[in-house]
mmCIF file of C-alpha atoms and ligand atoms in Angstrom:
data_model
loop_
_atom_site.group_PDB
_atom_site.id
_atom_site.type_symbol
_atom_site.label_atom_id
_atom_site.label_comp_id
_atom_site.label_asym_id
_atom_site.label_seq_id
_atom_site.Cartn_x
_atom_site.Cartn_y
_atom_site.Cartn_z
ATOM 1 C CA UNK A 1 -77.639 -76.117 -34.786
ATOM 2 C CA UNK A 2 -74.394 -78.039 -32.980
ATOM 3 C CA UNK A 3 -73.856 -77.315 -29.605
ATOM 4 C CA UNK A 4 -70.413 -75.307 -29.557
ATOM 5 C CA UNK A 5 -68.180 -75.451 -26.263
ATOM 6 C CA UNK A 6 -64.719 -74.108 -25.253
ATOM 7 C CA UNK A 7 -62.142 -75.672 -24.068
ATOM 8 C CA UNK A 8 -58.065 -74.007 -23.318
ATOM 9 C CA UNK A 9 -58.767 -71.556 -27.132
ATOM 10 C CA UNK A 10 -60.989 -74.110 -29.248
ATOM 11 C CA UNK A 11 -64.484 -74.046 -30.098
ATOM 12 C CA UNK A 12 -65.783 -77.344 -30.993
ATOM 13 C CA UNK A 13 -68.762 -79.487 -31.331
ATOM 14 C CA UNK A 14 -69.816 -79.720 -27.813
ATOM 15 C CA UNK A 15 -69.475 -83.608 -27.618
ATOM 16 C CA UNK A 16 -65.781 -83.172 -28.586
ATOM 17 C CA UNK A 17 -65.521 -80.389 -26.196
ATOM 18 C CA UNK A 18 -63.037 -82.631 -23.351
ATOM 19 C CA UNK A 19 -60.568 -82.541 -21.060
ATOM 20 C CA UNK A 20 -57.879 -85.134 -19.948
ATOM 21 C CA UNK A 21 -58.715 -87.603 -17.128
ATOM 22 C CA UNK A 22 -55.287 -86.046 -15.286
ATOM 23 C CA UNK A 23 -56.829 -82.756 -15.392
ATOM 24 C CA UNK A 24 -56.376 -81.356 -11.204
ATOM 25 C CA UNK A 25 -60.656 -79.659 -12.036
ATOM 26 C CA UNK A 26 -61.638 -83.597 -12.426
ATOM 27 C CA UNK A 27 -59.079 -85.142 -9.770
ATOM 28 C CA UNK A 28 -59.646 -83.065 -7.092
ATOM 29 C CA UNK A 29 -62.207 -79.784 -7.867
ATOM 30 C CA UNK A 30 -59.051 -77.770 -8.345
ATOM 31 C CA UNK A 31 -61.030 -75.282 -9.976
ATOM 32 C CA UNK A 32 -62.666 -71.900 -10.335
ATOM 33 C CA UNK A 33 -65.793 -71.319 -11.742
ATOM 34 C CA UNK A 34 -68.014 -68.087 -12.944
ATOM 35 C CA UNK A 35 -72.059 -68.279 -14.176
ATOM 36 C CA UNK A 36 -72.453 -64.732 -15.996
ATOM 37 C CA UNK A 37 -76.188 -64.282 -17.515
ATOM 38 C CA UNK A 38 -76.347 -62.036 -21.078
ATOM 39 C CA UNK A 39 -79.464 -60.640 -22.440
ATOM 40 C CA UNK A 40 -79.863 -59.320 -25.578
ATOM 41 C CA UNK A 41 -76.218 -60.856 -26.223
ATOM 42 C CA UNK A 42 -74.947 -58.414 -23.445
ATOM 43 C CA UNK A 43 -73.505 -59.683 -20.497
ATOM 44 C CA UNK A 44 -74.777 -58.565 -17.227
ATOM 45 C CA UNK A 45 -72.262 -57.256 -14.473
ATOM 46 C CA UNK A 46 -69.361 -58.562 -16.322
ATOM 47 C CA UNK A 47 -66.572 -56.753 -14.339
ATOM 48 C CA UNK A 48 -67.877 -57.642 -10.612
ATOM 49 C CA UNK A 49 -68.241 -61.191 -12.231
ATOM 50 C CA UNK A 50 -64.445 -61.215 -13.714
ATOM 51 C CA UNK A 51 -63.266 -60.094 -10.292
ATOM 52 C CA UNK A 52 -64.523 -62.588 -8.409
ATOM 53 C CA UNK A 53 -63.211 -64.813 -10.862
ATOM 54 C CA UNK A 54 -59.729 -63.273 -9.788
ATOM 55 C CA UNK A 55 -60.081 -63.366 -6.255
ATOM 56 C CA UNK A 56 -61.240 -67.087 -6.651
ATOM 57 C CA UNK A 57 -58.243 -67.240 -8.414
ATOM 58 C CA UNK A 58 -55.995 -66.351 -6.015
ATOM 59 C CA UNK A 59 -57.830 -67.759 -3.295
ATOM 60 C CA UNK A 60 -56.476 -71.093 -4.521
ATOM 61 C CA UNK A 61 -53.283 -69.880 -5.903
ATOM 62 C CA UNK A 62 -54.392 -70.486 -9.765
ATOM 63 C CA UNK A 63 -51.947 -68.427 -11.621
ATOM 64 C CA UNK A 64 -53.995 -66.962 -14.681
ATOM 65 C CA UNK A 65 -54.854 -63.276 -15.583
ATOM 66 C CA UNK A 66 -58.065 -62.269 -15.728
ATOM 67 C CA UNK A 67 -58.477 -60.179 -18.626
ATOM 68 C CA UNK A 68 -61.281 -58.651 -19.723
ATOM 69 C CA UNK A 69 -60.470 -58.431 -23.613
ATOM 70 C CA UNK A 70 -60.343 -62.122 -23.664
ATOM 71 C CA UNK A 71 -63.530 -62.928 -22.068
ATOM 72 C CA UNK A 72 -65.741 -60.336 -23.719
ATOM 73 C CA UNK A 73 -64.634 -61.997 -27.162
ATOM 74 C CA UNK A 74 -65.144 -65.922 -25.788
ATOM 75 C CA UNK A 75 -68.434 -63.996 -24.987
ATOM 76 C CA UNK A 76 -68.869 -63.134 -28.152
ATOM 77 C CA UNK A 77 -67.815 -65.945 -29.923
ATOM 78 C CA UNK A 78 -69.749 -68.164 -27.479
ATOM 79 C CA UNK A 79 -72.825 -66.368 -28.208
ATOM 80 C CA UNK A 80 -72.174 -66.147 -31.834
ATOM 81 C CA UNK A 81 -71.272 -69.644 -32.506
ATOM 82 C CA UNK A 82 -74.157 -70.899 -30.333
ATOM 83 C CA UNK A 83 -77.189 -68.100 -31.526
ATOM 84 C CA UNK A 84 -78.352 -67.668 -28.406
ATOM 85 C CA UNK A 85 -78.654 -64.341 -27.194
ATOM 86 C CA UNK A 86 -80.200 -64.475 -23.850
ATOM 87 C CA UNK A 87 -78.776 -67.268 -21.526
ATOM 88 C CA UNK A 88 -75.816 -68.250 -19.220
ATOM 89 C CA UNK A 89 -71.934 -68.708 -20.041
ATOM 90 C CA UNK A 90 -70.195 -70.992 -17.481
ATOM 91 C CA UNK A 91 -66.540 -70.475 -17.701
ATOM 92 C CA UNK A 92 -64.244 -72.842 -15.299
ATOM 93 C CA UNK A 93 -60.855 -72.378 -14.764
ATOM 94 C CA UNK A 94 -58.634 -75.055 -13.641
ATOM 95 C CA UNK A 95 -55.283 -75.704 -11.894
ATOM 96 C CA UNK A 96 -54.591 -77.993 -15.178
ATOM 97 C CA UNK A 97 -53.328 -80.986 -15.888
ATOM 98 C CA UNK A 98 -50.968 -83.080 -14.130
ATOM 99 C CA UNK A 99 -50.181 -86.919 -12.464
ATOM 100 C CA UNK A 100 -52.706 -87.307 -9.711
ATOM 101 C CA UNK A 101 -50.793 -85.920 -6.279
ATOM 102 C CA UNK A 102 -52.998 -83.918 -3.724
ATOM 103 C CA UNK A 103 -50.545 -81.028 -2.989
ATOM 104 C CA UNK A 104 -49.856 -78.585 -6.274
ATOM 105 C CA UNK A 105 -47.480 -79.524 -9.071
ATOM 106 C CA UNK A 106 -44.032 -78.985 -9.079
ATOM 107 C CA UNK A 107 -43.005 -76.106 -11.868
ATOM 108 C CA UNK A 108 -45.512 -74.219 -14.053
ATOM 109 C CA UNK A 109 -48.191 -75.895 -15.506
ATOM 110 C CA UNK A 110 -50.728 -74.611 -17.878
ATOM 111 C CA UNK A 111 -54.522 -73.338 -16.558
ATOM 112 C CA UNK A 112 -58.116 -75.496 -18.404
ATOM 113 C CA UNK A 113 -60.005 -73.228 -19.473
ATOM 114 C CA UNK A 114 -63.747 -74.439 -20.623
ATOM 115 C CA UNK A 115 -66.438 -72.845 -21.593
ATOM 116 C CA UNK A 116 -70.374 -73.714 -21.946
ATOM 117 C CA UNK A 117 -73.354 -71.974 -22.737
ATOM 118 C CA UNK A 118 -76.790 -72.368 -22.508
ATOM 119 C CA UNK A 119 -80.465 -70.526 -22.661
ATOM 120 C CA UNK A 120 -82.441 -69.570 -19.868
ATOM 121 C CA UNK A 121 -85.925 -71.108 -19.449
ATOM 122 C CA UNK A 122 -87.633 -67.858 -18.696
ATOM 123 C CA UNK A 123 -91.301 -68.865 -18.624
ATOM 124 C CA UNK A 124 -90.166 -71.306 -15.842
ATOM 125 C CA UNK A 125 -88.324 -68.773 -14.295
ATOM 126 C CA UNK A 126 -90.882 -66.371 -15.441
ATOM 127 C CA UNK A 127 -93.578 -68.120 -13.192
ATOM 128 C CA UNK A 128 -91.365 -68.939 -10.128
ATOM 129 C CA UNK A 129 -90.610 -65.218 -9.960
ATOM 130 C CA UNK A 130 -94.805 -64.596 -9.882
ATOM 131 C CA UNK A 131 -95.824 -67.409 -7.855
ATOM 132 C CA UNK A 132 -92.722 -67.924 -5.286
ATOM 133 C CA UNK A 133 -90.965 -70.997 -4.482
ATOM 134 C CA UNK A 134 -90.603 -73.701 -1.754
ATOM 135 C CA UNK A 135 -87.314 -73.196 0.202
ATOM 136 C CA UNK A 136 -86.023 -75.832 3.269
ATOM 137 C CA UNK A 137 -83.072 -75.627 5.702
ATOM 138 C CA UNK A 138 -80.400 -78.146 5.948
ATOM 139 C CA UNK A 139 -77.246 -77.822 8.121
ATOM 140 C CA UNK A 140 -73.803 -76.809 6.130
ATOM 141 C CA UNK A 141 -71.908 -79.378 5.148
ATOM 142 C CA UNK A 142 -69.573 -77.393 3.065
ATOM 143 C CA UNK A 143 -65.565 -76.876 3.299
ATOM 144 C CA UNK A 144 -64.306 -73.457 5.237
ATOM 145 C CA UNK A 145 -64.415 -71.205 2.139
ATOM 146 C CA UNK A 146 -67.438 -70.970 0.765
ATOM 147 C CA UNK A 147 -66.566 -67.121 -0.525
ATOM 148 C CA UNK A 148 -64.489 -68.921 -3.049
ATOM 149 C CA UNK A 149 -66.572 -69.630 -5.897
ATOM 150 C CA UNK A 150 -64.678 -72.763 -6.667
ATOM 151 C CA UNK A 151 -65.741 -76.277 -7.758
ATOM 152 C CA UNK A 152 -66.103 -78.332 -4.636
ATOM 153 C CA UNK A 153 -69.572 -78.406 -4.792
ATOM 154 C CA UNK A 154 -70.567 -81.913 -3.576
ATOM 155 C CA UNK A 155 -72.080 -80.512 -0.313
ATOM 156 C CA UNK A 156 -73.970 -78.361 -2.371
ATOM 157 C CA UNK A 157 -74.733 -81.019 -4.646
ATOM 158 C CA UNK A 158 -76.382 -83.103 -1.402
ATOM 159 C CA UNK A 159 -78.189 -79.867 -0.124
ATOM 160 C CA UNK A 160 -79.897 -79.076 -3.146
ATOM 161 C CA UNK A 161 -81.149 -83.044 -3.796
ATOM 162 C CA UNK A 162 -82.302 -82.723 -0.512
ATOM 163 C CA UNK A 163 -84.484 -79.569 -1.446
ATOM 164 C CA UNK A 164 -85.452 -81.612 -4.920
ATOM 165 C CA UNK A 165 -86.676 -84.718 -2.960
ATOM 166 C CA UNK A 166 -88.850 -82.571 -0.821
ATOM 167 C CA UNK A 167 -90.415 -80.852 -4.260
ATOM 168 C CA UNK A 168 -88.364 -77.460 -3.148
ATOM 169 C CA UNK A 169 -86.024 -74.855 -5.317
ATOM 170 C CA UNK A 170 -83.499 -74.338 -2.892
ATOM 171 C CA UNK A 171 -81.987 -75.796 0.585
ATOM 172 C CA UNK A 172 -80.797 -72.674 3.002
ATOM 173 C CA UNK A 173 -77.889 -73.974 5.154
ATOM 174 C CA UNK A 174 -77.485 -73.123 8.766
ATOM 175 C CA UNK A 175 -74.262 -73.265 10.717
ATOM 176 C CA UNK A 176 -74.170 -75.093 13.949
ATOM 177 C CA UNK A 177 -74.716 -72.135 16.021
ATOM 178 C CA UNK A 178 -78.195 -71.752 14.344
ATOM 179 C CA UNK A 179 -77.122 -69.136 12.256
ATOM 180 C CA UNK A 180 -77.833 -69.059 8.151
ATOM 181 C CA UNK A 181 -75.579 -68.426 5.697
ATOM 182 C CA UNK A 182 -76.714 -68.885 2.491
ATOM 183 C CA UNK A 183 -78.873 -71.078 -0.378
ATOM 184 C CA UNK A 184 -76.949 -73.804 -1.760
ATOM 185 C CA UNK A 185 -76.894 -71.823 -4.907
ATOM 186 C CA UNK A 186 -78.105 -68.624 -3.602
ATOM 187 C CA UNK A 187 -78.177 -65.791 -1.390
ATOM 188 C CA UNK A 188 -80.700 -65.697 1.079
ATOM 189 C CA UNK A 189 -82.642 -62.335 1.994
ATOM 190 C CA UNK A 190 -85.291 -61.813 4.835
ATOM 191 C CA UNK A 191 -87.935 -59.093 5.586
ATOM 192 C CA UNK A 192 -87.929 -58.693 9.495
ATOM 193 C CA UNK A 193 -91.029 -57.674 12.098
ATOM 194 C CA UNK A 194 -90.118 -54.316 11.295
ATOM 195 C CA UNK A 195 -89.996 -53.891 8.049
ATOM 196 C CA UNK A 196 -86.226 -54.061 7.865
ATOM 197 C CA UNK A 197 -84.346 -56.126 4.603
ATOM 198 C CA UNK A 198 -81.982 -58.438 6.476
ATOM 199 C CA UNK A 199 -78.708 -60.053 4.558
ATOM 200 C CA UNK A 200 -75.782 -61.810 5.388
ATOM 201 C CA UNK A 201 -72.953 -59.712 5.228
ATOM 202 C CA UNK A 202 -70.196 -61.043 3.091
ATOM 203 C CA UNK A 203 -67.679 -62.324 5.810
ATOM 204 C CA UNK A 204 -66.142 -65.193 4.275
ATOM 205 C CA UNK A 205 -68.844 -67.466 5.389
ATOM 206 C CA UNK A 206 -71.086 -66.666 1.965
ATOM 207 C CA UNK A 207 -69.862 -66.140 -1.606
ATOM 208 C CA UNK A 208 -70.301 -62.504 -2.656
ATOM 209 C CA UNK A 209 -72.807 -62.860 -5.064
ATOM 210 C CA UNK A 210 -73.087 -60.239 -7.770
ATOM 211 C CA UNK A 211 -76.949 -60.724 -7.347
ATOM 212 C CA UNK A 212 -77.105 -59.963 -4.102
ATOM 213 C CA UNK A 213 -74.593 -56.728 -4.422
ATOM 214 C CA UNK A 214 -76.917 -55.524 -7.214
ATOM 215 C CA UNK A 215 -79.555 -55.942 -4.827
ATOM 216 C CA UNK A 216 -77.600 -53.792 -2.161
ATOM 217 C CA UNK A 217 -77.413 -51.102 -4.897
ATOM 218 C CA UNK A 218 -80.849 -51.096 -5.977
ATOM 219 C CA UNK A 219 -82.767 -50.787 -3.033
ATOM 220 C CA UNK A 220 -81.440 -47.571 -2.002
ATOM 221 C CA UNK A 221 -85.093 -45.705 -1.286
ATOM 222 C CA UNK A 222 -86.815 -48.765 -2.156
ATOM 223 C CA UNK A 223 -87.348 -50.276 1.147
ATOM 224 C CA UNK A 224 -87.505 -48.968 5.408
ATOM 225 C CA UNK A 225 -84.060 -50.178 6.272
ATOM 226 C CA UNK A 226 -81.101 -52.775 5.024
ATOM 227 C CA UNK A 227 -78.810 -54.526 7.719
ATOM 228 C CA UNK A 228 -75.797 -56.670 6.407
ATOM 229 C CA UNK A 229 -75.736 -59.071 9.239
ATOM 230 C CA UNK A 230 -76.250 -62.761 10.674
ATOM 231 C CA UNK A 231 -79.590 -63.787 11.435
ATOM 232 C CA UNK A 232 -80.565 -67.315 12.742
ATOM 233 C CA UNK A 233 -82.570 -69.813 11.066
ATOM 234 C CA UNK A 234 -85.512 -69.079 14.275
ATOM 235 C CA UNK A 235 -85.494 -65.484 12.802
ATOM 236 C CA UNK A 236 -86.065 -66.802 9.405
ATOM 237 C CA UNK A 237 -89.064 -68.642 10.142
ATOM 238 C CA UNK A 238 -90.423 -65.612 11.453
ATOM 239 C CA UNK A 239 -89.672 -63.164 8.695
ATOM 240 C CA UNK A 240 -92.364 -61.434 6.910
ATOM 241 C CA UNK A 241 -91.199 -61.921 3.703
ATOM 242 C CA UNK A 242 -87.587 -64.224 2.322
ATOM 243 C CA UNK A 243 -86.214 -64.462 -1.264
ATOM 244 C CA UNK A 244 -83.092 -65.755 -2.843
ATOM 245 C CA UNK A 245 -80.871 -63.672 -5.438
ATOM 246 C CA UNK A 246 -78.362 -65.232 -7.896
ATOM 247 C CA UNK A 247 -77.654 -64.894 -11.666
ATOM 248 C CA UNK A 248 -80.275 -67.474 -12.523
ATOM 249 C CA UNK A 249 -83.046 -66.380 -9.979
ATOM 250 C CA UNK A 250 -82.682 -62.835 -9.941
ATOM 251 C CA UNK A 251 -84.729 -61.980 -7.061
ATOM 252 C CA UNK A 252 -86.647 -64.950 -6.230
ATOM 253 C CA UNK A 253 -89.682 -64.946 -3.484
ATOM 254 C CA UNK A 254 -89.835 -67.682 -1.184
ATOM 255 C CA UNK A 255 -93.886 -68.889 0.110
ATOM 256 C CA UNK A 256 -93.104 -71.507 2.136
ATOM 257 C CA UNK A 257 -90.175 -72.578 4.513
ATOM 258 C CA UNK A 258 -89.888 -75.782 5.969
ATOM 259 C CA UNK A 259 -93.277 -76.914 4.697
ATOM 260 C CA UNK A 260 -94.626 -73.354 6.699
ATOM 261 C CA UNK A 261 -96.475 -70.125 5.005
ATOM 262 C CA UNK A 262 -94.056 -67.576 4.723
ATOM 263 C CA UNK A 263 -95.631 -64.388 5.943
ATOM 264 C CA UNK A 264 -99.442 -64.563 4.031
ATOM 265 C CA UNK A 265 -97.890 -68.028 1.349
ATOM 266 C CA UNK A 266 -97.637 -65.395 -1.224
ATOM 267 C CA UNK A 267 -94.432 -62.958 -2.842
ATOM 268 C CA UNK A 268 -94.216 -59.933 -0.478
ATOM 269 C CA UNK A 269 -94.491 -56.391 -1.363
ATOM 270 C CA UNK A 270 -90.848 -55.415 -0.060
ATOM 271 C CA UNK A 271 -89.798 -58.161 -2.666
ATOM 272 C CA UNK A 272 -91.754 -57.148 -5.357
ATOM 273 C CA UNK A 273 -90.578 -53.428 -5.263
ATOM 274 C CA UNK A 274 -86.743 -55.124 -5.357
ATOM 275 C CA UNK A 275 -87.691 -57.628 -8.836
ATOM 276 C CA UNK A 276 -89.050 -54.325 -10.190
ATOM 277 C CA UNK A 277 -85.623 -52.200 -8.991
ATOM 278 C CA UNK A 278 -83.637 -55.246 -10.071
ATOM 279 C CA UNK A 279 -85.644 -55.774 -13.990
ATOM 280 C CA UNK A 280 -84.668 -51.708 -13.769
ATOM 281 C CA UNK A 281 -80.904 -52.453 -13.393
ATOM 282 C CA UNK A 282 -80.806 -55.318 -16.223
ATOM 283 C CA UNK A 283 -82.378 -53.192 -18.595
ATOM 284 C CA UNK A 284 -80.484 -50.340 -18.045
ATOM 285 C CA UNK A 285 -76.903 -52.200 -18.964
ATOM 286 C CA UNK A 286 -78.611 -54.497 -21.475
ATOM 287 C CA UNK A 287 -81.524 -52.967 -23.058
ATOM 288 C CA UNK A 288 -84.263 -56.162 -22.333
ATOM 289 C CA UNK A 289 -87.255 -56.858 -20.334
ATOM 290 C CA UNK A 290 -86.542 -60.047 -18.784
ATOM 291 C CA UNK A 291 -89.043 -61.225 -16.271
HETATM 292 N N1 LIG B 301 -74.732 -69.847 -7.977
HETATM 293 N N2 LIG B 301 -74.172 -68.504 -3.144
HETATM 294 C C1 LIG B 301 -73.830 -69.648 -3.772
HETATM 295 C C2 LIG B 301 -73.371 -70.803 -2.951
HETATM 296 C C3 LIG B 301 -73.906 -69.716 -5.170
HETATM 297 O O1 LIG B 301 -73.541 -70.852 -5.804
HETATM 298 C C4 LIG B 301 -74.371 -68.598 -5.916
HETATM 299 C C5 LIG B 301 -74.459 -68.624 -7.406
HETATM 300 C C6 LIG B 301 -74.742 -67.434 -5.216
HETATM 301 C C7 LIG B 301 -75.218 -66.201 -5.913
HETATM 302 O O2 LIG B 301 -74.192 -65.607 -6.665
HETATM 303 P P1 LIG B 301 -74.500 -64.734 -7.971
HETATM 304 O O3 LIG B 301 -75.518 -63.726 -7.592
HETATM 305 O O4 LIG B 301 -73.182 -64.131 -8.293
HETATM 306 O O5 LIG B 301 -74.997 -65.690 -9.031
HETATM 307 C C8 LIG B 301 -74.604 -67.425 -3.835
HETATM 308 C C9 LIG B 301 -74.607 -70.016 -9.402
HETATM 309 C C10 LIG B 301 -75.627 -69.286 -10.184
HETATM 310 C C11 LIG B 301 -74.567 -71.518 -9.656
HETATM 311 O O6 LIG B 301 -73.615 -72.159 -9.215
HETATM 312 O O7 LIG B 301 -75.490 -72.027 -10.279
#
């Protein structure tokens, strides 16, 4: 079975699946990006995803309409073409393609739109959600708008080899006041002293992560208390319980911070109750059992 990718209307053997060396994604991460999961071929939270895309969008000034039409069918098509029916779709969205000068081209010039998919490897994930993963903290070293899900990732890209040369899943930045933010890839969650579920709020310092609003949604009832605020990296080490939420963790314990035991070393009961609330939620828009 050939890999299929898109790229600006095309499917095509994924090796053939290119862009120009001119394009302004390459040149300068003049880009957008979205990582929507599907189960079951059904996509999960497509409309918060698609309007993040536009806000990204017009956080940068990329003109391009969002529509929802065409992405359900390269959804469609993507999943069809590929025959894989639970996975990710990474869609990018670029300023295009033009001769390499920093501020944006002069007249209209055309969006890059490309397309990937891939499965999920759910026993890996499968386990991590069971047994809980290794989490460090490194200090941001990202540009000013990380609420932009765009593709100027290379401080991300440094955080998270950080994480992989200590053997951990995720790096949790801290600004320079002490104060966390977020997972390199992630939102990052905490279980206070009290029993309280702690979160950034989403203040332009974190992207908005459809994970983490799901979470918001579903744990109505489910746990003592939720406050959407800052919390410092001190707090953190004291929490009784931490996990991580994104499209490819889903609610994701974390045992062990900074080479520490994270409340008892093993997934809390606070986070528990939110995987179950959270399966709940994917199975009610796509009809699977994931994790
Ligand atoms: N990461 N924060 C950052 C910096 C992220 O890159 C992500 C997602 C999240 C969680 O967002 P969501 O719940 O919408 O996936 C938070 C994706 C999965 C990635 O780049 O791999």
């Amino acid at each position: 079975m050939p890999r299929i990718s898109f790229v600006n209307g095309n499917y095509l053997p994924h090796e053939q699946a290119t862009v120009p060396i001119e394009d302004r994604g390459l040149q300068f991460s003049d880009a957008v990006y979205e990582i929507i999961s599907f189960f079951g071929g059904k996509p999960l939270d497509l409309i918060p995803h698609l309007e993040r895309l536009k806000k990204s969008l017009e956080g940068l000034s990329i003109k391009y309409d969002v529509e929802k039409g065409y992405f359900l069918d390269l959804l469609e098509q993507m999943i069809a073409r590929n025959k894989i029916s639970d996975g990710i779709i990474y869609i990018q969205i670029t300023r295009g393609v033009a001769p390499r000068d920093h501020a944006f081209p002069k007249g209209e010039i055309t969006p890059t739109i490309i397309a990937t998919v891939r499965p999920l490897d759910m026993e890996a994930i499968r386990n991590r959600l069971t047994n809980g993963v290794k989490i460090i903290t490194v200090a941001e070293n990202r540009w000013g708008r990380p609420d932009i899900k765009s593709t100027s990732l290379l401080g991300n890209v440094l955080a998270k080899e950080a994480a992989a040369r200590e053997g951990a899943y995720e790096a949790v930045y801290f600004d320079h006041h002490g104060i966390v933010t977020e997972g390199a890839s992630s939102n990052v969650w905490m279980v206070n002293n009290e029993g309280i579920l702690v979160t950034r709020k989403t203040d332009g310092k974190i992207l908005p992560g459809i994970t983490r609003l799901a979470v918001v949604k579903t744990q109505k009832g489910a746990v003592k208390g939720i406050e959407e605020r800052p919390f410092s990296r001190d707090a953190l080490k004291t929490a009784r319980e931490i996990f991580l939420t994104s499209t490819t963790s889903f609610v994701m314990p974390a045992v062990n911070l900074d080479g520490k035991s994270v409340g008892d070393g093993k997934p809390g009961p606070v986070t528990r109750v939110l995987q179950k609330a959270y399966q709940k939620y994917i199975k009610e828009q796509t009809g699977q059992t994931v994790f």
